[in-house]
Coordinates of C-alpha atoms and ligand atoms in Angstrom, one line a residue:
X30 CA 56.2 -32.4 146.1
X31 CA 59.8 -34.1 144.8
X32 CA 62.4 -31.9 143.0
X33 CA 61.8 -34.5 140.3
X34 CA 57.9 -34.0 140.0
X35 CA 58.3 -30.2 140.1
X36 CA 60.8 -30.3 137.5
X37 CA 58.7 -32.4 134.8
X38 CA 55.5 -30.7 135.9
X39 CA 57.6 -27.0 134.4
X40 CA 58.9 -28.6 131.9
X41 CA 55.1 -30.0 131.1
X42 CA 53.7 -26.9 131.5
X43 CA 56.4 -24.7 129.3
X44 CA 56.0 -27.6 126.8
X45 CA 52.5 -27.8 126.6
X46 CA 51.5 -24.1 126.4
X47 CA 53.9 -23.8 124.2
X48 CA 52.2 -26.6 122.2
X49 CA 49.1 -25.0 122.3
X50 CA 49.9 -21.9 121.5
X51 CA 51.2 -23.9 117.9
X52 CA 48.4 -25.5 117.7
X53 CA 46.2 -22.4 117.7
X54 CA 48.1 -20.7 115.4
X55 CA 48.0 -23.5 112.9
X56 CA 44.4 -23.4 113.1
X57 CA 43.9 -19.7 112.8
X58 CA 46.8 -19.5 109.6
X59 CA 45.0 -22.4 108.0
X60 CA 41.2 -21.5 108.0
X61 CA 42.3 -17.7 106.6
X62 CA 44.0 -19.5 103.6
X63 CA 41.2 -21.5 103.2
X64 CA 38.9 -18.4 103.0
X65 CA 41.4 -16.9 100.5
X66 CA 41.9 -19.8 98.5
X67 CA 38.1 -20.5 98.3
X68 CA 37.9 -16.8 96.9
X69 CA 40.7 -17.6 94.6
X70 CA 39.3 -20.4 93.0
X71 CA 35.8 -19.1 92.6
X72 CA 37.5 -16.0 91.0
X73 CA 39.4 -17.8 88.6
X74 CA 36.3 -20.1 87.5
X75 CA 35.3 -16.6 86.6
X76 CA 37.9 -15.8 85.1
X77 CA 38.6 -19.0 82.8
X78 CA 34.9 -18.5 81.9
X79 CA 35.0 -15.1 80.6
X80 CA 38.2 -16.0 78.6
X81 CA 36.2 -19.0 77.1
X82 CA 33.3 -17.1 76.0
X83 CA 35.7 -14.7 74.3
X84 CA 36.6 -17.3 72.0
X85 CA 33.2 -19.3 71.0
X86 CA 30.3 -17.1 68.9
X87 CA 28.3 -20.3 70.3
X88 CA 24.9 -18.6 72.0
X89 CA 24.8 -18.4 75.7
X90 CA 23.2 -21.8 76.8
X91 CA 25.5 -23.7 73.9
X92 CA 28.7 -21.8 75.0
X93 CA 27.8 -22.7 79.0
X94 CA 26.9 -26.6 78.0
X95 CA 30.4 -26.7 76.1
X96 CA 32.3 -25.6 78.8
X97 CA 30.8 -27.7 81.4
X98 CA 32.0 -30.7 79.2
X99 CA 35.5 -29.2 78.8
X100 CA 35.8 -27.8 81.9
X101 CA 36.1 -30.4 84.9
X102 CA 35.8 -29.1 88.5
X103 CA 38.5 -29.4 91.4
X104 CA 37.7 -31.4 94.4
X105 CA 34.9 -30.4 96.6
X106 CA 33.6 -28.5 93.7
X107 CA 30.6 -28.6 91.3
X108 CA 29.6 -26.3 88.2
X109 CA 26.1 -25.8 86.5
X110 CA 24.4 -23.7 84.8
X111 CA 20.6 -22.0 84.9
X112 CA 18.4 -21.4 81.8
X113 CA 15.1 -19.9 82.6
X114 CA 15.5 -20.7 86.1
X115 CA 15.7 -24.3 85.7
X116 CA 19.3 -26.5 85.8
X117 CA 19.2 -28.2 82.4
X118 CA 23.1 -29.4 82.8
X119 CA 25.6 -30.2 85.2
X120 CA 29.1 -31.2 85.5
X121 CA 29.2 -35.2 85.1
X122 CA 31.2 -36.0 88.6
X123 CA 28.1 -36.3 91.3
X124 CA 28.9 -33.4 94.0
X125 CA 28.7 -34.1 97.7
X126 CA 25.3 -32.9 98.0
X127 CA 23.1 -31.3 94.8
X128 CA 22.2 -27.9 95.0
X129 CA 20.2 -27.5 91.8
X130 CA 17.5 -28.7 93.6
X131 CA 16.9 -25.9 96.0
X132 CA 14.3 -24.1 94.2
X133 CA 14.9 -20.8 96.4
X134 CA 18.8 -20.6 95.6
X135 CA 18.5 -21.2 92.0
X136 CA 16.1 -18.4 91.9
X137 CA 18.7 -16.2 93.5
X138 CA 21.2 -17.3 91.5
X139 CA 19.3 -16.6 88.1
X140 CA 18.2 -13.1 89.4
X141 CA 21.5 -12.0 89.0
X142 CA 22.3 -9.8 86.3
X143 CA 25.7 -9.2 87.4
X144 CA 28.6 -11.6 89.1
X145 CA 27.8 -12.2 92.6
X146 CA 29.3 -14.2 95.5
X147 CA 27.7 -15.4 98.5
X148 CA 27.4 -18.2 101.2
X149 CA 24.6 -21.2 101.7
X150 CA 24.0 -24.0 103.7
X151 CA 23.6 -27.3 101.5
X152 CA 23.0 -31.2 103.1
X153 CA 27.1 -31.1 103.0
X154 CA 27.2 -28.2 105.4
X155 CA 28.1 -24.6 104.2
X156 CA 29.3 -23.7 100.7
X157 CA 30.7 -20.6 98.8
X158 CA 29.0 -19.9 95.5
X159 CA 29.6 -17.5 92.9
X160 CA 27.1 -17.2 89.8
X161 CA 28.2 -15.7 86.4
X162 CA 25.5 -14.4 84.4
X163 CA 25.7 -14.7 80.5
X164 CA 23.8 -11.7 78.8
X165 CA 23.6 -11.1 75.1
X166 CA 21.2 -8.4 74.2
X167 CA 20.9 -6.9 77.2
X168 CA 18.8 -9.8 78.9
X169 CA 20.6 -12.6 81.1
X170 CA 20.2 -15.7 78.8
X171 CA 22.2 -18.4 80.8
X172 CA 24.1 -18.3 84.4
X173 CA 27.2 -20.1 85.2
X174 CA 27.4 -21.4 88.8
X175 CA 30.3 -22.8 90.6
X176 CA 30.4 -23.8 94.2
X177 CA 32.9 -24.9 96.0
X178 CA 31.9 -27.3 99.3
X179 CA 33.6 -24.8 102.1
X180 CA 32.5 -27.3 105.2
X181 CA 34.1 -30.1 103.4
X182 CA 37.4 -28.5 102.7
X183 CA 37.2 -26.9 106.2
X184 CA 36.5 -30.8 107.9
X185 CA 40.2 -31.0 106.4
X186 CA 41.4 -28.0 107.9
X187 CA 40.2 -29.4 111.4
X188 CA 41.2 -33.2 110.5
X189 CA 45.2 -31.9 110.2
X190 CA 44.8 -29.2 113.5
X191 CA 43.7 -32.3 114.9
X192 CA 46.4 -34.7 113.6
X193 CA 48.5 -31.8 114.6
X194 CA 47.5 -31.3 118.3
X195 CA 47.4 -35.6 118.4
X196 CA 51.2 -36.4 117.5
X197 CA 51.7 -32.7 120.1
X198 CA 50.3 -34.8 122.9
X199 CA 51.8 -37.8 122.0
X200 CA 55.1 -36.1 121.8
X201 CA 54.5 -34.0 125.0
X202 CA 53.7 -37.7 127.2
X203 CA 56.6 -39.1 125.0
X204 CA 58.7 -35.7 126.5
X205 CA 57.1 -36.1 130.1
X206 CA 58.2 -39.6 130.3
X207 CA 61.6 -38.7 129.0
X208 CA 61.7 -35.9 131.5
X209 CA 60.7 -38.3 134.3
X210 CA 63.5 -40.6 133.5
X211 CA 66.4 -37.7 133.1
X212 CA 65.1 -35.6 136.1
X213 CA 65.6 -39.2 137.9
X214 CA 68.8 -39.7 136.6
X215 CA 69.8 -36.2 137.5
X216 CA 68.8 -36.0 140.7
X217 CA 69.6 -40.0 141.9
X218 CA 73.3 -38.1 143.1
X219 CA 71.6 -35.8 144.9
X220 CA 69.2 -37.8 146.7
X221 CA 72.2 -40.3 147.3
X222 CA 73.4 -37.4 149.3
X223 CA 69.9 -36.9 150.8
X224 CA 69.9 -40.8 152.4
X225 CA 73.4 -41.4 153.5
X226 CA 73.2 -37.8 155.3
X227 CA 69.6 -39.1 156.8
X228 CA 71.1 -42.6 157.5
X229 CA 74.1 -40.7 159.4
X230 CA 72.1 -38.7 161.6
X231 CA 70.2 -41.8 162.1
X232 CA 73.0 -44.0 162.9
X233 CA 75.2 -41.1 164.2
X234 CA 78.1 -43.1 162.2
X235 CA 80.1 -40.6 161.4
X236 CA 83.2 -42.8 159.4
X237 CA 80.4 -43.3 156.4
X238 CA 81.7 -40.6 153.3
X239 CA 79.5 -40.4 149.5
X240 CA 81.4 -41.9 146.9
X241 CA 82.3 -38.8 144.4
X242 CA 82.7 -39.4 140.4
X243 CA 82.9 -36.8 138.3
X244 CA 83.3 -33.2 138.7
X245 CA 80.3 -32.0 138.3
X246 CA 78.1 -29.6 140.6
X247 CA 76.8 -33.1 142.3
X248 CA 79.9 -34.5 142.3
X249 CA 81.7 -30.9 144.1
X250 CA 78.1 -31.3 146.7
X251 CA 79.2 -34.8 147.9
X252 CA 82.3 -33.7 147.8
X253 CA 81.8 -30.7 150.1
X254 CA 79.5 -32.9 152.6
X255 CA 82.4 -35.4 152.9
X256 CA 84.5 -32.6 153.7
X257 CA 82.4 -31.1 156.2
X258 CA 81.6 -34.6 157.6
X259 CA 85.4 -34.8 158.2
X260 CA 85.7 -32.3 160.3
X261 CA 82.7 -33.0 162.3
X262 CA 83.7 -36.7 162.8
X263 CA 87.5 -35.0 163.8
X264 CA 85.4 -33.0 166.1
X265 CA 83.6 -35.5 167.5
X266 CA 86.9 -37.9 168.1
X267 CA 88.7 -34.5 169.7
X268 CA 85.3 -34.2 172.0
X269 CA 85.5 -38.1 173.1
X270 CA 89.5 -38.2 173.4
X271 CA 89.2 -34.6 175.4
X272 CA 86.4 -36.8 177.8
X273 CA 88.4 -39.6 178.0
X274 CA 91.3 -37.9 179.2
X275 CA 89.5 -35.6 181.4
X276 CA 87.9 -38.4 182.8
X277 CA 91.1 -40.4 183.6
X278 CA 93.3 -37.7 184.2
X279 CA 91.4 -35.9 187.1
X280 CA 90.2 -39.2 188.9
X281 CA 93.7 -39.9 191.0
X282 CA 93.5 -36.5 191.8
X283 CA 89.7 -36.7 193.1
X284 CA 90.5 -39.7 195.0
X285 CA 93.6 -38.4 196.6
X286 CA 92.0 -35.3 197.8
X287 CA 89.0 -37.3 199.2
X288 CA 91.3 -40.0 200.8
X289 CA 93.3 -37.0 202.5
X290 CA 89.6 -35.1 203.6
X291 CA 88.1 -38.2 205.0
X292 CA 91.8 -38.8 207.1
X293 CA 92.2 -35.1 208.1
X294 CA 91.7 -35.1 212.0
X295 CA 91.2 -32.5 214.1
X296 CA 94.7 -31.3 214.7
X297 CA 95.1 -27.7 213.6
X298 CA 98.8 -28.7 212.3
X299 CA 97.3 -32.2 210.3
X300 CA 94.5 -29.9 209.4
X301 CA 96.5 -27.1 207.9
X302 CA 98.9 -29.9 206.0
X303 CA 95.7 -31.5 203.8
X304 CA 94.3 -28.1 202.9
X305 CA 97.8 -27.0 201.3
X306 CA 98.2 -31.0 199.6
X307 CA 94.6 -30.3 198.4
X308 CA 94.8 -26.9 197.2
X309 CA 98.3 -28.0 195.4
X310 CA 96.3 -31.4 193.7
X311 CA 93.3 -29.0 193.2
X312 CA 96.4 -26.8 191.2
X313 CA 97.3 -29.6 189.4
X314 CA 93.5 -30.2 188.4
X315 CA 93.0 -27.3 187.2
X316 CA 96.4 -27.7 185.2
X317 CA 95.3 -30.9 183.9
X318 CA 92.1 -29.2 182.3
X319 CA 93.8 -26.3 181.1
X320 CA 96.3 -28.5 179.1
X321 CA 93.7 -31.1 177.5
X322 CA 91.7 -27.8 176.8
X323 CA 94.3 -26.7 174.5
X324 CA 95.0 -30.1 172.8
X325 CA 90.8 -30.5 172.0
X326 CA 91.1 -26.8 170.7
X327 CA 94.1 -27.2 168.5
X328 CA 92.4 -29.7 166.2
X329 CA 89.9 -27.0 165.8
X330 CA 90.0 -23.7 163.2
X331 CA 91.2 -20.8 165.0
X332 CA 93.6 -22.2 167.1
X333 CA 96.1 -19.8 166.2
X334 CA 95.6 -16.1 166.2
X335 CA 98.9 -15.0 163.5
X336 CA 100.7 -11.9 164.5
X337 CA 104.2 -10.4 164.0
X338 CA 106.3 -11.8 166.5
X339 CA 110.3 -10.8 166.8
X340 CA 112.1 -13.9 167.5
X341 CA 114.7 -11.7 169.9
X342 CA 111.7 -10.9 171.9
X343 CA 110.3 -14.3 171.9
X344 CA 113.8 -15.9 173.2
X345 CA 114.3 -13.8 175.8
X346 CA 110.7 -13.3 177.0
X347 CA 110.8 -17.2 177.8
X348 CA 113.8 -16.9 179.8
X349 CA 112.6 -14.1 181.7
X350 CA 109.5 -15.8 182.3
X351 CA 111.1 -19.2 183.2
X352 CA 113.3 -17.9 185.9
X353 CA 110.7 -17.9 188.0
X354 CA 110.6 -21.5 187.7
X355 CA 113.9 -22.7 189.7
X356 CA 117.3 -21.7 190.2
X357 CA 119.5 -22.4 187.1
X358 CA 121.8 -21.3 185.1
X359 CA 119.6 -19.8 182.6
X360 CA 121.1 -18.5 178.9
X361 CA 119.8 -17.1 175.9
X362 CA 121.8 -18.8 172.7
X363 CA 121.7 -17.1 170.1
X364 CA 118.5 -15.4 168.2
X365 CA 117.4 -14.3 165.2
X366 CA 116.9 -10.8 164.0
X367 CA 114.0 -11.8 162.0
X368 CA 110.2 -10.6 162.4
X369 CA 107.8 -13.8 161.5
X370 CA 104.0 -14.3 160.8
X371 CA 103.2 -16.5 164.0
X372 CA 101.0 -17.0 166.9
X373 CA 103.3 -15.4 169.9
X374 CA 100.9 -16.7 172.8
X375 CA 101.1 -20.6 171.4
X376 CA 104.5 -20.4 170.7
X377 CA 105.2 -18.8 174.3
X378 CA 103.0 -21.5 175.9
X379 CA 105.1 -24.4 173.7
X380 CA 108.5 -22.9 175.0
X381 CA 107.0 -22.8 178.2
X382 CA 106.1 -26.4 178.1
X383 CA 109.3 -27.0 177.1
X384 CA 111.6 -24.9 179.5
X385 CA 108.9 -26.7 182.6
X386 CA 110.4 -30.1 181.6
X387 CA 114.1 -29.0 181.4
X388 CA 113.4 -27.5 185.1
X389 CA 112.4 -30.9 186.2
X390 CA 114.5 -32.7 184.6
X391 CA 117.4 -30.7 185.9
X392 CA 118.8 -29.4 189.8
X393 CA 119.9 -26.5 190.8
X394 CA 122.9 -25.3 189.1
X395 CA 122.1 -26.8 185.9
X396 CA 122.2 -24.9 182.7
X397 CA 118.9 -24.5 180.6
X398 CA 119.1 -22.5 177.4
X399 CA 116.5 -21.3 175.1
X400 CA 117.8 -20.0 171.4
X401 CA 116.1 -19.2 167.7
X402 CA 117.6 -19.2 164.8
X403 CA 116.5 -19.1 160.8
X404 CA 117.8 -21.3 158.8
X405 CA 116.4 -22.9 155.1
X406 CA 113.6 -21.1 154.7
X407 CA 112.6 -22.4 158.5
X408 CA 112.1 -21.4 162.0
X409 CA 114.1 -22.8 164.7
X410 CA 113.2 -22.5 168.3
X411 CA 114.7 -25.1 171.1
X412 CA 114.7 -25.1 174.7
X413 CA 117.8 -27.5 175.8
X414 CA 119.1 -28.1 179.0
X415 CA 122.3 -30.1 181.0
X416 CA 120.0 -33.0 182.4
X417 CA 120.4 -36.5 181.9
X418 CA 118.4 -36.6 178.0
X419 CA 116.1 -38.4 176.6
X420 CA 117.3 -42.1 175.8
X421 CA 117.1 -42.8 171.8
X422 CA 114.3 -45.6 172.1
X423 CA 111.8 -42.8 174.1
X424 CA 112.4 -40.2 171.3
X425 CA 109.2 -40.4 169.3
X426 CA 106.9 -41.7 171.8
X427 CA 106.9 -39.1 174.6
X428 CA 105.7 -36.7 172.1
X429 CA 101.9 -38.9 172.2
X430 CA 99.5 -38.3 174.7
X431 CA 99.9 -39.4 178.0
X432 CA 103.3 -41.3 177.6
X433 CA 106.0 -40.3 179.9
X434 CA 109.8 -40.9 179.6
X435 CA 111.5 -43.4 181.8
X436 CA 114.2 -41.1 183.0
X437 CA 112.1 -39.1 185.3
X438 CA 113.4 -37.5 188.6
X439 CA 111.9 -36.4 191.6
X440 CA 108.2 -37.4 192.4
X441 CA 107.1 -35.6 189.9
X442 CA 103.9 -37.3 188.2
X443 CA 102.5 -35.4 185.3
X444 CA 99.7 -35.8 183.0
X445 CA 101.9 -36.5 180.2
X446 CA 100.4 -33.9 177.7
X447 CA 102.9 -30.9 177.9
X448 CA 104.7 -32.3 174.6
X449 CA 101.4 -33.2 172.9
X450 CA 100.5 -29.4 173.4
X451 CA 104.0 -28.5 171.7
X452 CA 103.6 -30.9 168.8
X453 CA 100.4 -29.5 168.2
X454 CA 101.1 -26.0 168.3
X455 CA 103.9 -26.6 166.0
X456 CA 101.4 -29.2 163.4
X457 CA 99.1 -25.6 163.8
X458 CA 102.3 -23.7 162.6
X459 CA 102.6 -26.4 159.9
X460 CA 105.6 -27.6 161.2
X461 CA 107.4 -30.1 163.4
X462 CA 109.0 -30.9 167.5
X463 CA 112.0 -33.1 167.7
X464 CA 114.1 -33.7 170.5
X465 CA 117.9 -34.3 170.3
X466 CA 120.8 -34.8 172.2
X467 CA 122.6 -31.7 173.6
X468 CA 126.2 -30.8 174.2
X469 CA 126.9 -33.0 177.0
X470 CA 124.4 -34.9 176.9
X471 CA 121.2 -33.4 177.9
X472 CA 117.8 -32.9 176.1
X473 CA 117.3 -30.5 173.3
X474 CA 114.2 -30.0 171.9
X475 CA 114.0 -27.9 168.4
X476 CA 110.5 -26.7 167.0
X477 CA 110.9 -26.0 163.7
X478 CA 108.2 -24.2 161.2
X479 CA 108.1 -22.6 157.5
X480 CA 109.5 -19.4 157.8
X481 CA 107.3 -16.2 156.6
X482 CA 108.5 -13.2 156.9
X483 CA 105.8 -10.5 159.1
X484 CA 105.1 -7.6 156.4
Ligands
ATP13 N1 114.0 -32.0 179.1 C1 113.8 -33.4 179.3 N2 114.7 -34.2 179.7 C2 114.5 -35.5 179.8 N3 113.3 -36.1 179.5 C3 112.3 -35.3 179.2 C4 112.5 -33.9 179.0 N4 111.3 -33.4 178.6 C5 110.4 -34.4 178.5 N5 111.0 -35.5 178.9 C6 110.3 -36.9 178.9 O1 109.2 -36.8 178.1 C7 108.0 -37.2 178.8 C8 106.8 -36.5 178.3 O2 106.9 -35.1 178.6 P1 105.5 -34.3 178.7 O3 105.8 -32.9 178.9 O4 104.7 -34.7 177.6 O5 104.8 -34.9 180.0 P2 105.1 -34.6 181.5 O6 106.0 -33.5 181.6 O7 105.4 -35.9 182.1 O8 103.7 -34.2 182.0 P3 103.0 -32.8 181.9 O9 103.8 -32.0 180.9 O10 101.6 -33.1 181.3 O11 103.0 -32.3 183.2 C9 108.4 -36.9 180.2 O12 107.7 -37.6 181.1 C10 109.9 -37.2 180.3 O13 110.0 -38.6 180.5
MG14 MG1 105.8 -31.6 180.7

């Protein structure tokens, strides 16, 4: 069953028990005042009577004839009187149905001696009588009678219950229709976000986004399902650029460690040679993957796990480490005393990256420095060496994937993604790589980040 349908079937339900329980109540309220005002009346016909007959000295039968005449009845009412147990007079307006004709009733009406009340059934359905009796010497001479047509008045009582319950139902189709309509309206947003996220799986076209209006709690979902679909199309691109450049990155490898398999002969010497060229390419490999690992995972949350890092420590760490990398002349600048919020590993693997190019960009003999400084609210770190630099026009570019530098030396051929992996870890420390020229002329190559201080 829809959302919609459920919601106008509750609101149906609420409404229409609701409804009924009105309805019932109306009915219940209005046939007890009926009662009551049926008692009323007849009490008061008894009452106007006796005050009558206080003020005529006519006898009995004169004094009932003379107030029929003055006396007209209500609706749904009749008055006559009994003499001898016969009806000699009537009120003039014809009643519903005539009850002076049932012999039996106007016996027990004339038997009374005293005023009486009672119920009987007449060709207009039930009525309530009450019977006055007038006595004068101890003997009833004359009876009053007034009826009043209960079933009649009571058909009236049902005729508005039913008016009642009919305008109810009316109003409760007129309310489900209205319901069907809003609930529509309401939930149209909602199962906008119900098709395009069908038609996405469906299409796997990830680049399609709900248009949000408004800023209400449909408005915040489609906004939240854009967001997620965001990052699951960035996930998706990282996946396909991480295949791509798997892909092309490791096949020059594979094909020169087949060539040099297929070639080795059986010399123990040529032999020996194409195991260590394959286990160095198989290095290189493995390199490769390590490197586009990080790039795919630094588009990801959790790249970065923030600790306190000393930026002393950091400097110097990176030299120490790098030392094992080629003899240079390698210096520590100058670093800063301060403790930051940071991700040490990343930051050690972007130096790293960093101080690896200088090496091959330099010889022997060459001076490589690594420094840190704080200045402006930021974090400096920069790796710079004495090698030939990095010409103006190559500045920007060799920071994108898989674009090397003309200036290279030696036969070096890398993958091209060791600056990528800086730029990223410094994007995931929300801040920037650049590379400048250094003091005579070589490469210098400043990360720079937001400074927070480590509590
Ligand atoms: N210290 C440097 N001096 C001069 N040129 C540099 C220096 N560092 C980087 N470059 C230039 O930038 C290019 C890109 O460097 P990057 O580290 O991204 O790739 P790579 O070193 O060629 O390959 P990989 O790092 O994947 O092995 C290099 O090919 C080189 O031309
Ligand atoms: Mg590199």
């Amino acid at each position: 069953m829809s959302a919609r349908a459920r919601i106008v079937g509750w609101m149906l339900a609420v409404v229409g028990l609701a409804l009924s329980v009105s309805v019932f109540a109306a009915w219940t309220v209005l046939l007890a005042r009926l009662d009551s005002r049926v008692d009323a009346e007849l009490a008061n016909e008894m009452e106007k009577l006796r005050w009558y007959a206080r003020t005529s000295s006519a006898d009995p039968e004169t004094l009932l004839k003379e107030y029929l005449a003055v006396n007209a009845p209500d609706r749904h009412e009749t008055f006559f009187m009994i003499v001898d147990g016969a009806v000699p007079w009537r009120t003039y307006a014809e009643p519903p149905a005539a009850l002076d004709t049932n012999q039996a009733l106007v016996a027990r009406m004339a038997a009374a001696t005293t005023p009486e009340r009672d119920w009987a059934d007449s060709a207009a359905g039930q009525v309530r009588w009450a019977v006055i009796p007038v006595i004068a010497g101890g003997k009833v001479e004359a009876s009053f009678v007034a009826v009043v047509f209960y079933d009649i008045e009571r058909r009236e009582v049902v005729e508005a219950v039913r008016v009642l319950a009919l305008t109810g139902l009316i109003a409760l189709a007129l309310a489900g229709g209205a319901g069907w309509f809003v609930a529509g309206r309401v939930l149209a947003p909602v199962r906008l976000v119900r098709q395009t996220a069908e038609n996405i799986s469906d299409s796997s076209d990830l680049s399609r986004r709900l248009t949000v209006s408004g800023d209400d709690d449909v408005s915040a979902l489609a906004a939240t399902f854009n967001h997620m679909l965001d990052r699951l199309e960035r996930a998706f691109a990282v996946q396909r650029e991480f295949l791509d450049d798997a892909g092309h990155e490791l096949r020059t490898p594979i094909t020169v460690i087949r060539g040099h398999l297929e070639l080795m002969g059986d010399d123990p010497r040529d032999r020996s040679e194409t195991l260590a060229l394959v286990a160095d390419e198989l290095e290189r490999m493995k390199r490769i993957v390590d490197d586009l690992l990080v790039l795919a995972r630094s588009e990801q949350p959790g790249f970065l796990t923030p600790d306190e890092v000393e930026l002393a420590d950091l400097a110097m760490s990176v030299v120490a480490k790098a030392r094992a990398l080629g003899e240079r002349r390698w210096r520590v600048d100058e670093v800063a005393a301060e403790r930051v919020t940071a991700d040490r590993q990343r930051l050690t693997q972007a130096l790293m990256q960093l101080v690896a190019n200088a090496v091959r960009h330099t010889r022997p003999g060459d001076l490589i420095a690594v420094g840190s400084a704080v200045r402006e609210g930021s974090v400096e770190l920069w790796v710079r060496d004495s090698g030939p630099g990095v010409p103006l026009q190559d500045r920007e570019r060799i920071f994108v994937r898989s674009v090397r530098g003309a200036g290279r030396t030696g036969a070096h051929d890398g993958a091209g993604i060791g600056l990528a992996i800086v730029r990223s870890i410094a994007k995931a420390h929300g801040g920037t790589v650049r590379v400048g020229e250094a003091d005579g002329g070589g490469a210098r190559f400043v990360i720079t980040f937001p400074f927070e201080e480590a509590l």
